[in-house]
Coordinates of C-alpha atoms in Angstrom, one line a residue:
M1462 CA 9.5 3.8 -24.7
T1463 CA 10.9 0.8 -22.9
S1464 CA 12.1 1.0 -19.3
Q1465 CA 15.2 -1.0 -18.7
H1466 CA 17.6 -1.3 -15.8
Q1467 CA 21.0 -0.2 -17.0
T1468 CA 24.3 -0.6 -15.3
R1469 CA 25.1 2.6 -13.5
P1470 CA 28.4 4.4 -13.9
G1471 CA 31.0 2.9 -11.7
A1472 CA 29.3 -0.5 -11.5
P1473 CA 31.6 -3.2 -10.2
D1474 CA 33.8 -5.3 -12.3
L1475 CA 34.2 -9.0 -11.5
A1476 CA 37.6 -8.8 -9.7
M1477 CA 37.7 -10.8 -6.5
A1478 CA 39.5 -10.3 -3.2
D1479 CA 39.9 -12.2 0.0
P1480 CA 36.5 -14.0 0.4
I1481 CA 36.8 -14.4 4.2
A1482 CA 37.5 -10.7 4.8
M1483 CA 34.7 -9.9 2.3
E1484 CA 32.2 -12.0 4.3
V1485 CA 33.2 -10.4 7.5
F1486 CA 32.8 -7.0 6.0
S1487 CA 29.4 -7.8 4.5
N1488 CA 28.1 -8.9 7.9
R1489 CA 29.6 -5.7 9.4
M1490 CA 27.6 -3.6 7.0
L1491 CA 24.5 -5.6 7.5
T1492 CA 24.9 -5.2 11.3
I1493 CA 25.0 -1.4 10.8
T1494 CA 21.7 -1.5 8.9
E1495 CA 20.1 -3.8 11.3
E1496 CA 21.0 -1.6 14.2
M1497 CA 19.6 1.4 12.4
G1498 CA 16.4 -0.5 11.7
N1499 CA 16.1 -1.5 15.4
T1500 CA 16.6 2.1 16.4
L1501 CA 14.0 3.4 14.0
I1502 CA 11.4 0.8 15.2
R1503 CA 12.0 1.2 18.9
S1504 CA 12.1 5.0 18.9
S1505 CA 9.1 5.8 16.7
F1506 CA 5.8 7.0 17.9
S1507 CA 3.2 5.7 15.4
T1508 CA 2.0 2.1 15.7
N1509 CA 2.6 1.6 12.0
I1510 CA 6.3 1.9 12.5
K1511 CA 6.9 0.8 16.2
E1512 CA 4.5 -2.1 16.2
R1513 CA 4.0 -3.1 12.5
K1514 CA 7.6 -2.4 11.5
D1515 CA 6.6 -0.8 8.2
C1516 CA 10.0 0.7 7.5
S1517 CA 13.4 -0.1 6.0
V1518 CA 17.0 1.2 6.0
G1519 CA 19.9 1.0 3.6
L1520 CA 23.5 2.1 3.0
F1521 CA 24.6 3.6 -0.4
D1522 CA 27.9 4.7 -1.8
R1523 CA 28.6 8.2 -3.1
H1524 CA 27.5 7.1 -6.6
G1525 CA 24.1 6.1 -5.3
R1526 CA 24.8 2.4 -5.5
L1527 CA 23.1 0.2 -2.9
V1528 CA 25.7 -1.4 -0.6
A1529 CA 23.5 -3.0 2.1
Q1530 CA 19.9 -3.1 3.1
A1531 CA 18.3 -4.5 6.3
S1532 CA 15.9 -7.4 5.8
H1533 CA 12.7 -5.4 6.3
I1534 CA 10.4 -4.5 3.3
P1535 CA 11.5 -5.6 -0.1
L1536 CA 9.4 -3.0 -1.9
H1537 CA 11.2 -0.3 0.0
L1538 CA 14.3 -1.2 -2.0
G1539 CA 12.8 0.8 -4.9
S1540 CA 12.0 3.8 -2.9
L1541 CA 15.3 4.0 -1.2
R1542 CA 17.3 3.6 -4.4
G1543 CA 15.1 6.1 -6.2
S1544 CA 15.4 8.6 -3.4
V1545 CA 19.2 8.5 -3.3
R1546 CA 19.3 8.7 -7.1
E1547 CA 17.1 11.7 -7.2
V1548 CA 19.0 13.5 -4.5
L1549 CA 22.1 13.1 -6.6
N1550 CA 20.2 14.3 -9.7
R1551 CA 19.0 17.5 -8.0
F1552 CA 22.0 18.2 -5.8
P1553 CA 25.4 17.9 -7.4
V1554 CA 28.0 16.1 -5.3
D1555 CA 30.1 19.2 -4.9
S1556 CA 27.1 21.0 -3.4
I1557 CA 26.5 18.4 -0.7
E1558 CA 28.0 19.3 2.6
P1559 CA 28.4 17.7 6.1
G1560 CA 25.4 18.3 8.3
M1561 CA 22.9 18.0 5.5
A1562 CA 20.0 15.6 5.2
F1563 CA 17.3 15.3 2.5
I1564 CA 13.6 14.3 2.6
S1565 CA 11.3 13.1 -0.2
N1566 CA 8.4 10.9 -1.0
D1567 CA 7.0 11.5 -4.5
P1568 CA 6.8 8.5 -7.0
Y1569 CA 7.6 10.7 -10.0
L1570 CA 9.6 13.6 -8.6
A1571 CA 11.7 11.7 -6.1
G1572 CA 12.0 8.1 -7.2
G1573 CA 9.5 6.9 -4.6
T1574 CA 6.6 4.4 -5.0
H1575 CA 3.8 6.1 -3.2
T1576 CA 3.4 9.2 -1.1
P1577 CA 3.0 7.7 2.4
D1578 CA 6.5 6.3 2.2
I1579 CA 8.8 9.2 3.3
S1580 CA 12.5 8.8 2.9
I1581 CA 15.4 10.5 4.7
V1582 CA 18.8 10.5 3.0
T1583 CA 21.9 11.7 4.9
P1584 CA 25.4 12.0 3.4
M1585 CA 28.3 10.6 5.3
F1586 CA 31.7 12.3 5.1
S1587 CA 35.2 11.1 6.0
G1588 CA 38.1 13.4 5.9
G1589 CA 36.0 16.0 4.1
R1590 CA 35.1 13.5 1.4
L1591 CA 31.6 12.3 0.6
V1592 CA 31.8 8.5 1.0
F1593 CA 28.4 7.1 1.8
F1594 CA 24.7 7.9 2.2
T1595 CA 22.6 6.4 5.0
A1596 CA 18.9 6.2 4.1
N1597 CA 15.7 5.1 5.7
I1598 CA 12.1 5.0 4.8
A1599 CA 8.9 4.7 6.8
H1600 CA 5.3 4.4 5.9
H1601 CA 3.4 7.3 7.6
S1602 CA -0.2 6.5 8.4
D1603 CA -1.4 9.7 6.8
V1604 CA 0.2 12.4 4.5
G1605 CA -3.0 14.3 3.7
G1606 CA -5.0 13.9 0.5
A1607 CA -8.6 13.0 -0.2
V1608 CA -9.1 10.2 2.4
P1609 CA -7.7 9.4 5.8
G1610 CA -4.6 7.2 5.3
S1611 CA -4.0 9.1 2.0
I1612 CA -4.6 5.9 -0.1
S1613 CA -7.7 5.2 -2.1
A1614 CA -7.7 2.5 -4.8
G1615 CA -10.1 4.7 -6.7
A1616 CA -7.9 7.8 -6.7
R1617 CA -7.5 9.2 -10.2
T1618 CA -4.2 11.1 -9.9
V1619 CA -1.3 11.5 -7.5
F1620 CA -2.6 14.9 -6.5
E1621 CA -5.3 13.2 -4.5
E1622 CA -2.8 11.2 -2.5
G1623 CA -1.4 13.8 -0.1
I1624 CA 1.6 16.1 0.0
R1625 CA 4.2 15.6 -2.7
I1626 CA 7.8 16.1 -1.5
P1627 CA 10.5 16.3 -4.1
P1628 CA 14.1 16.0 -2.7
L1629 CA 14.4 18.9 -0.2
L1630 CA 16.9 19.8 2.4
I1631 CA 15.4 18.9 5.8
V1632 CA 18.7 19.3 7.7
E1633 CA 21.3 22.0 7.0
G1634 CA 24.4 22.8 9.0
G1635 CA 23.4 20.1 11.4
E1636 CA 20.1 21.8 12.3
I1637 CA 16.6 20.6 11.3
R1638 CA 14.8 23.1 9.1
E1639 CA 11.8 23.5 11.4
D1640 CA 9.9 25.5 8.7
I1641 CA 10.1 22.6 6.2
L1642 CA 9.2 20.0 8.9
D1643 CA 6.2 22.0 10.0
F1644 CA 5.1 22.6 6.5
I1645 CA 5.1 18.9 5.7
A1646 CA 3.4 17.9 9.0
Q1647 CA 0.6 20.5 8.8
N1648 CA -0.4 19.0 5.4
T1649 CA -1.3 15.7 7.2
R1650 CA -4.1 14.7 9.5
E1651 CA -1.7 13.8 12.4
P1652 CA 0.9 16.6 12.4
E1653 CA 2.4 15.8 15.9
E1654 CA 2.9 12.1 15.0
R1655 CA 4.5 13.0 11.7
I1656 CA 6.9 15.5 13.3
L1657 CA 8.0 13.0 16.0
D1658 CA 8.5 10.1 13.6
L1659 CA 10.4 12.2 11.1
R1660 CA 12.7 13.4 13.9
V1661 CA 13.4 9.7 14.7
Q1662 CA 14.1 9.0 11.0
I1663 CA 16.7 11.8 10.9
A1664 CA 18.3 10.6 14.1
T1665 CA 18.5 7.0 12.8
N1666 CA 20.6 8.1 9.9
N1667 CA 22.9 10.0 12.2
Q1668 CA 23.4 6.8 14.2
G1669 CA 24.3 5.0 11.0
N1670 CA 26.8 7.6 10.1
R1671 CA 28.5 7.3 13.5
A1672 CA 28.7 3.5 13.0
L1673 CA 30.3 4.0 9.5
E1674 CA 32.8 6.4 11.1
G1675 CA 33.8 3.7 13.5
L1676 CA 34.2 1.2 10.7
I1677 CA 36.4 3.6 8.7
G1678 CA 38.4 4.4 11.8
Q1679 CA 39.1 0.7 12.3
M1680 CA 39.8 -0.4 8.7
G1681 CA 40.9 2.8 7.0
L1682 CA 38.9 4.6 4.2
E1683 CA 40.6 3.0 1.2
Q1684 CA 40.2 -0.5 2.6
V1685 CA 36.5 0.2 3.2
L1686 CA 36.0 1.5 -0.3
Q1687 CA 37.8 -1.5 -1.8
A1688 CA 35.8 -3.9 0.3
V1689 CA 32.6 -2.3 -1.1
E1690 CA 33.8 -3.0 -4.6
D1691 CA 34.6 -6.5 -3.7
V1692 CA 31.2 -7.1 -2.2
L1693 CA 29.4 -5.7 -5.2
S1694 CA 31.7 -7.7 -7.6
Y1695 CA 31.1 -10.9 -5.7
T1696 CA 27.3 -10.4 -5.7
A1697 CA 27.3 -9.7 -9.5
L1698 CA 29.4 -12.8 -10.2
R1699 CA 27.3 -15.1 -8.0
L1700 CA 24.0 -14.0 -9.6
Q1701 CA 25.6 -14.3 -13.1
K1702 CA 26.4 -18.0 -12.3
R1703 CA 22.8 -18.6 -11.4
I1704 CA 21.6 -16.9 -14.6
D1705 CA 24.0 -18.9 -16.7
A1706 CA 22.6 -22.1 -15.1
I1707 CA 19.1 -21.4 -16.6
S1708 CA 20.4 -20.3 -20.0
G1709 CA 18.0 -21.5 -22.8
M1710 CA 15.0 -21.8 -20.5
K1711 CA 11.9 -19.6 -20.9
G1712 CA 8.7 -19.1 -19.0
S1713 CA 5.5 -17.1 -19.0
F1714 CA 2.6 -16.5 -16.6
T1715 CA -0.3 -14.2 -16.2
A1716 CA -1.8 -13.0 -12.9
C1717 CA -4.9 -10.9 -12.7
L1718 CA -6.0 -8.0 -10.6
D1719 CA -9.8 -8.1 -9.8
D1720 CA -10.2 -4.6 -11.3
D1721 CA -8.4 -1.4 -12.0
G1722 CA -9.3 0.3 -8.8
S1723 CA -12.4 1.9 -10.3
G1724 CA -14.6 -1.2 -10.8
G1725 CA -13.4 -2.0 -14.3
A1726 CA -12.6 -5.4 -15.8
P1727 CA -9.8 -7.6 -14.4
V1728 CA -6.3 -6.3 -15.4
P1729 CA -3.7 -8.9 -16.6
I1730 CA -0.1 -8.8 -15.3
T1731 CA 1.8 -10.9 -17.8
T1732 CA 5.5 -11.8 -17.4
H1733 CA 7.9 -13.5 -19.7
V1734 CA 11.4 -14.6 -18.4
S1735 CA 14.3 -15.7 -20.5
V1736 CA 18.1 -15.3 -20.8
E1737 CA 19.5 -13.2 -23.6
D1738 CA 23.2 -12.6 -24.1
S1739 CA 23.8 -13.8 -20.5
R1740 CA 21.3 -11.3 -19.1
L1741 CA 18.1 -12.3 -17.4
V1742 CA 15.3 -10.5 -19.2
V1743 CA 11.9 -9.9 -17.5
D1744 CA 9.4 -8.7 -20.1
F1745 CA 5.9 -7.5 -19.3
Q1746 CA 4.5 -7.5 -22.9
G1747 CA 0.8 -8.3 -22.7
T1748 CA 0.3 -6.5 -19.4
G1749 CA -2.7 -4.2 -19.1
P1750 CA -2.5 -0.4 -19.4
Q1751 CA -2.2 2.0 -16.5
A1752 CA -5.3 2.1 -14.4
K1753 CA -7.8 4.8 -13.8
G1754 CA -7.5 4.0 -10.1
G1755 CA -4.6 4.0 -7.7
L1756 CA -3.2 0.6 -8.6
N1757 CA -0.4 2.0 -10.8
V1758 CA 3.3 1.2 -10.2
S1759 CA 6.1 3.6 -10.7
R1760 CA 9.3 2.5 -12.4
T1761 CA 11.1 2.2 -9.0
G1762 CA 8.4 0.0 -7.6
L1763 CA 8.7 -2.3 -10.6
E1764 CA 12.4 -2.6 -10.3
A1765 CA 12.2 -3.4 -6.6
T1766 CA 9.7 -6.2 -7.2
V1767 CA 11.7 -7.7 -10.0
F1768 CA 14.9 -7.7 -8.0
Y1769 CA 13.2 -9.2 -5.0
A1770 CA 11.7 -12.0 -7.1
V1771 CA 14.9 -12.9 -8.8
K1772 CA 16.8 -13.0 -5.5
A1773 CA 14.1 -15.2 -3.9
L1774 CA 14.0 -17.6 -6.8
L1775 CA 17.6 -17.9 -7.9
D1776 CA 19.6 -17.2 -4.7
P1777 CA 17.8 -16.3 -1.5
Q1778 CA 21.0 -15.9 0.4
L1779 CA 22.3 -13.3 -2.0
M1780 CA 23.1 -9.9 -0.5
P1781 CA 20.6 -7.3 -1.8
N1782 CA 23.0 -4.7 -3.3
E1783 CA 23.7 -3.0 -6.6
G1784 CA 25.8 -6.0 -7.9
M1785 CA 22.6 -8.0 -7.9
M1786 CA 21.1 -5.7 -10.5
S1787 CA 23.7 -5.5 -13.2
S1788 CA 22.6 -8.7 -15.0
I1789 CA 18.9 -8.1 -15.0
E1790 CA 17.0 -6.3 -17.8
I1791 CA 13.4 -5.2 -17.3
R1792 CA 11.3 -4.5 -20.4
A1793 CA 8.0 -2.6 -19.7
D1794 CA 6.6 0.0 -22.0
D1795 CA 5.7 3.4 -20.5
G1796 CA 2.0 3.6 -19.8
L1797 CA 1.5 0.0 -18.5
I1798 CA 0.0 -0.4 -15.1
V1799 CA 3.5 -1.7 -14.0
N1800 CA 5.3 1.3 -15.4
A1801 CA 2.8 4.2 -15.2
R1802 CA 3.2 7.7 -16.5
S1803 CA 2.8 10.8 -14.2
P1804 CA 0.4 11.8 -12.8
A1805 CA -1.2 8.4 -12.4
A1806 CA -2.3 7.5 -8.8
T1807 CA 0.1 5.0 -7.2
G1808 CA -1.2 4.8 -3.6
A1809 CA -2.3 1.2 -3.8
R1810 CA 0.7 0.1 -5.8
S1811 CA 1.6 -2.7 -3.4
I1812 CA -1.4 -4.7 -4.6
T1813 CA -0.1 -4.6 -8.2
C1814 CA 3.5 -5.3 -7.1
Q1815 CA 2.2 -8.4 -5.3
K1816 CA 0.7 -9.6 -8.6
I1817 CA 3.9 -8.7 -10.4
A1818 CA 5.7 -11.0 -8.0
R1819 CA 3.0 -13.7 -8.5
A1820 CA 3.5 -13.5 -12.3
I1821 CA 7.3 -13.7 -12.0
F1822 CA 7.2 -16.7 -9.6
G1823 CA 4.7 -18.3 -12.0
A1824 CA 6.9 -17.8 -15.0
F1825 CA 9.8 -19.4 -13.2
R1826 CA 7.8 -22.6 -12.9
D1827 CA 8.8 -23.3 -16.5
V1828 CA 12.5 -22.5 -15.7
L1829 CA 13.3 -24.1 -12.3
P1830 CA 13.6 -27.8 -11.7
P1831 CA 10.5 -29.7 -10.4
E1832 CA 11.7 -29.8 -6.9
R1833 CA 11.8 -26.0 -6.8
L1834 CA 8.1 -25.7 -7.7
M1835 CA 5.9 -23.4 -5.6
S1836 CA 2.2 -22.6 -5.7
S1837 CA 0.8 -19.1 -5.4
G1838 CA 0.2 -17.6 -2.0
A1839 CA -2.4 -15.1 -0.8
D1840 CA -0.7 -12.0 -2.1
D1841 CA -3.7 -9.7 -2.2
L1842 CA -2.4 -7.5 0.6
P1843 CA -5.6 -6.1 2.1
T1844 CA -5.0 -2.7 3.7
V1845 CA -7.5 -1.3 6.1
V1846 CA -7.7 2.3 7.4
F1847 CA -9.9 3.4 10.3
S1848 CA -10.1 7.1 11.3
G1849 CA -12.1 9.1 13.8
N1850 CA -11.8 11.0 17.1
H1851 CA -9.8 9.6 20.0
L1852 CA -11.9 8.6 23.0
R1853 CA -9.5 9.4 25.8
R1854 CA -7.8 12.5 24.4
D1855 CA -8.3 15.4 22.0
G1856 CA -7.6 15.0 18.4
T1857 CA -8.2 12.4 15.7
Y1858 CA -6.4 9.1 14.8
V1859 CA -5.6 7.3 11.6
Y1860 CA -5.0 3.6 12.0
L1861 CA -3.6 1.6 9.1
E1862 CA -2.9 -2.1 8.8
T1863 CA -2.0 -4.5 6.1
L1864 CA -3.2 -8.1 6.4
G1865 CA -1.5 -11.4 5.3
G1866 CA -3.0 -14.7 4.2
G1867 CA -2.2 -18.3 3.4
G1868 CA 1.3 -19.0 2.2
P1869 CA 2.2 -21.0 -0.8
A1870 CA 2.9 -24.8 -0.7
T1871 CA 6.3 -25.9 -1.8
G1872 CA 7.8 -29.3 -2.9
R1873 CA 8.8 -29.8 0.7
T1874 CA 6.3 -28.2 3.0
D1875 CA 2.7 -27.1 3.5
G1876 CA 2.1 -23.4 3.1
M1877 CA 2.4 -21.3 6.2
N1878 CA -0.7 -19.9 7.8
A1879 CA -1.6 -16.2 8.1
V1880 CA 1.6 -14.7 6.8
H1881 CA 2.7 -11.8 4.5
V1882 CA 4.3 -13.0 1.3
H1883 CA 6.4 -11.3 -1.4
V1884 CA 7.3 -7.6 -1.3
T1885 CA 5.7 -6.8 2.1
N1886 CA 7.0 -8.0 5.4
T1887 CA 5.1 -6.1 8.1
S1888 CA 3.5 -7.5 11.2
N1889 CA -0.1 -7.5 12.2
L1890 CA -0.8 -5.0 15.0
P1891 CA -1.3 -6.9 18.3
I1892 CA -4.9 -6.8 19.5
E1893 CA -3.8 -5.3 22.8
A1894 CA -2.0 -2.4 21.1
L1895 CA -4.8 -1.8 18.7
E1896 CA -7.5 -1.7 21.4
N1897 CA -5.3 0.5 23.7
E1898 CA -4.6 3.0 21.0
Y1899 CA -7.9 3.3 19.1
P1900 CA -11.6 3.2 19.8
L1901 CA -12.0 -0.2 18.1
M1902 CA -12.6 -3.7 19.4
V1903 CA -11.4 -6.9 17.7
D1904 CA -14.2 -9.5 17.9
E1905 CA -12.3 -12.3 16.3
Y1906 CA -8.8 -13.1 15.2
A1907 CA -8.5 -16.6 13.9
L1908 CA -7.5 -18.9 11.0
V1909 CA -10.1 -19.3 8.2
E1910 CA -10.8 -23.0 8.2
R1911 CA -10.7 -24.9 4.8
S1912 CA -9.2 -21.9 3.0
G1913 CA -5.9 -23.6 1.9
G1914 CA -5.8 -25.3 -1.5
A1915 CA -5.7 -29.1 -1.4
G1916 CA -2.5 -31.0 -2.5
R1917 CA 0.2 -33.4 -1.5
Y1918 CA 1.4 -30.2 0.3
R1919 CA -1.6 -28.1 1.1
G1920 CA -1.8 -24.3 0.9
G1921 CA -1.6 -22.2 4.0
L1922 CA -4.8 -20.8 5.7
G1923 CA -5.9 -17.2 5.6
F1924 CA -7.2 -15.5 8.7
V1925 CA -10.2 -13.6 10.1
R1926 CA -9.9 -10.1 11.5
Q1927 CA -13.2 -8.6 12.6
Y1928 CA -13.4 -5.0 14.0
T1929 CA -16.2 -3.3 15.8
S1930 CA -16.4 0.5 16.2
L1931 CA -16.7 1.8 19.7
Q1932 CA -18.0 5.2 18.7
D1933 CA -20.1 6.9 16.0
G1934 CA -18.6 8.4 12.9
T1935 CA -15.6 6.0 12.4
I1936 CA -14.4 6.3 8.8
F1937 CA -13.4 3.1 7.1
S1938 CA -11.6 2.5 3.8
V1939 CA -10.0 -0.5 2.3
R1940 CA -7.9 -1.4 -0.7
S1941 CA -7.6 -5.1 -1.4
D1942 CA -7.9 -7.7 -4.1
G1943 CA -8.3 -11.5 -4.5
Q1944 CA -12.1 -11.8 -4.3
L1945 CA -12.2 -13.0 -8.0
H1946 CA -8.9 -14.6 -8.6
A1947 CA -7.7 -17.3 -6.1
A1948 CA -4.1 -18.2 -5.4
T1949 CA -3.3 -20.9 -8.0
G1950 CA -2.2 -24.4 -7.2
V1951 CA 0.5 -26.2 -9.2
D1952 CA 1.3 -29.8 -10.3
G1953 CA -2.3 -31.0 -9.5
G1954 CA -2.7 -28.8 -6.4
G1955 CA -6.0 -27.0 -5.8
E1956 CA -6.6 -23.2 -5.5
G1957 CA -6.8 -21.4 -2.2
R1958 CA -10.1 -19.8 -1.2
T1959 CA -10.7 -16.3 -2.3
A1960 CA -10.8 -13.3 0.1
R1961 CA -14.0 -12.0 1.5
L1962 CA -15.1 -8.8 3.2
Y1963 CA -18.3 -8.2 5.2
W1964 CA -20.2 -5.3 6.7
D1965 CA -22.1 -6.0 9.9
Y1966 CA -21.2 -9.7 9.9
G1967 CA -23.7 -11.9 11.7
K1968 CA -26.4 -9.2 11.9
P1969 CA -29.7 -9.0 10.0
D1970 CA -28.3 -6.4 7.6
E1971 CA -25.0 -8.3 6.9
K1972 CA -23.6 -7.3 3.5
R1973 CA -20.8 -8.6 1.4
L1974 CA -18.5 -5.8 0.2
G1975 CA -16.2 -5.5 -2.7
S1976 CA -12.5 -5.5 -2.5
K1977 CA -12.2 -1.7 -2.7
E1978 CA -14.3 0.6 -0.6
T1979 CA -13.8 4.2 0.4
H1980 CA -15.1 6.4 3.2
L1981 CA -17.7 4.1 4.8
I1982 CA -19.1 5.5 8.0
M1983 CA -19.3 3.1 11.0
D1984 CA -21.4 4.0 14.0
Y1985 CA -21.1 2.5 17.4
G1986 CA -21.5 -1.3 17.3
R1987 CA -21.1 -1.8 13.6
N1988 CA -18.4 -4.2 12.4
I1989 CA -16.1 -5.0 9.5
R1990 CA -14.9 -8.5 8.9
F1991 CA -12.0 -9.6 6.7
E1992 CA -11.4 -13.2 5.7
T1993 CA -8.2 -13.3 3.8
G1994 CA -7.4 -15.8 1.1
G1995 CA -5.7 -19.1 1.3
G1996 CA -2.6 -20.3 -0.5
G1997 CA -2.6 -22.8 -3.4
G1998 CA -1.7 -26.5 -3.0
L1999 CA 1.1 -28.4 -4.7
G2000 CA 0.8 -32.0 -6.0
D2001 CA -1.9 -34.5 -6.3
P2002 CA -4.0 -34.4 -3.0
H2003 CA -4.4 -38.2 -3.2
R2004 CA -0.7 -38.5 -2.5
R2005 CA -1.0 -36.7 0.9
P2006 CA -0.3 -39.2 3.7
R2007 CA -3.4 -40.5 5.5
D2008 CA -2.1 -39.5 8.9
Q2009 CA -1.6 -35.9 7.7
V2010 CA -5.1 -35.7 6.3
L2011 CA -6.5 -37.1 9.6
A2012 CA -4.5 -34.5 11.6
D2013 CA -5.8 -31.7 9.3
L2014 CA -9.3 -32.9 9.9
E2015 CA -8.9 -33.0 13.6
D2016 CA -7.4 -29.5 13.7
G2017 CA -10.2 -28.1 11.6
I2018 CA -7.9 -27.2 8.7
I2019 CA -10.1 -29.2 6.4
G2020 CA -13.7 -30.4 6.8
V2021 CA -15.4 -33.7 6.3
E2022 CA -16.6 -32.5 2.9
D2023 CA -13.0 -32.1 1.8
L2024 CA -12.0 -35.8 2.3
E2025 CA -13.1 -36.7 -1.2
L2026 CA -10.4 -34.4 -2.6
Y2027 CA -7.8 -36.4 -0.7
G2028 CA -9.3 -39.9 -1.5
Q2029 CA -10.0 -40.4 2.2
E2030 CA -13.8 -40.7 2.3
A2031 CA -13.5 -43.6 4.8
L2032 CA -12.2 -41.2 7.4
A2033 CA -15.7 -39.6 7.6
K2034 CA -17.1 -42.8 9.0

């Protein structure tokens, strides 16, 4: 069976209204989502939300169509859309009442992408009429399951990945259902933190509803509803023009995962892009089957990644809403790693989604003009999890962090250093916050010299993050990739350096680890060292200006041994 994105009932036509008023309205809606996001981040208790900003918010209409989303995590677009859609599937519109809110997380039962991402969906009424849904999602550092952090690249099924929450009522009659909240929290390793963060998520949607009430009071309900249709119509028309401009063009690209999460052979992610009957078709024929390990992607995760990539490549300023999706068709057979069947494990789905994005960006190299070329970045998304006992108080902790790497080179700029790319957009946890919260010490946090691919525009550098345990019995797990397949260069540019992971770096028993490790025990003084990958270069390195090569050499970005790549051997003298 083929999974395709179909236009939902009530999708916008292409009628247009006052463009100035529409622009003002669009920014008003975005302001509401940004304020919701700021509240969620500032008010949360876990470092993963308050420091790393691993969360997103969105507004949906009563049909479940995305109206606006804050610029947080692109991959969360899939979870939020899926969550609202499944709420409407399980709870008929006429059964939804004011004072309700829904909770969910499951990638198969609730339209999510993996279990740690918990969504809260709250209906908004005006004059007794269901008008909107406010929704937010946050990555919780633990939701139970086989390992601390709930995610293991080697997990075989979703049943190992923590509590599964189908769409449930979490608020009824304006009151939180404490029994449901406690039931969920007690199935995790940090119940108090889960309860506090979930309360903040519920309150965030209530704030969004109040802001929508103010907007409706100012504009009038019918004017607001018409403005929504105008915005969706404009977005659809604008993207259609971009698609029409590449009619007749085709492209293909294959990116590879190092393995399937269980130490198997590399898994290809193959993407073909073309325009058929004025629709952009993204076809995954040739992609590997669903994995034994937790690298599988649910349908909603695939959709979110495709929509992100198309927006970034064809019209970065396009508003992310339902209108953007009506002209895109996704073809992916059930049972592929990018469109897995239940109960396949999906905890490490972000690694695969990053490779989906790499493949789409690569395929568009054959479609976009030369000046729009872009190399591949370090899209491996290493995710580290440390767990153990707190030193200064009772109880345990679960610390999770995702790491960036070298950004891609473009036809205008070098790649950025030490950044997240594609469908993730979180921050690295500041060292001060990390060492204050957890019994860990950061020995080194620096750029990885010589890790960017050579080119007229060089790839960005990866970075080092080395952690030492300050107590016995610290549990460490990692899911990552990119140790076998480097970020590719383009138009003569070189590859970035691959990622590396070490155990007890700099010690007599130093050991190189694989990209996926589960439940390693670190006693006092033992360390884990990450060196994330660099981005690919773009263009012939010999065309890089001499003064830029010299500056890179002086800054330690390249070494003397790299000068030959740039045709600047004389600089070594």
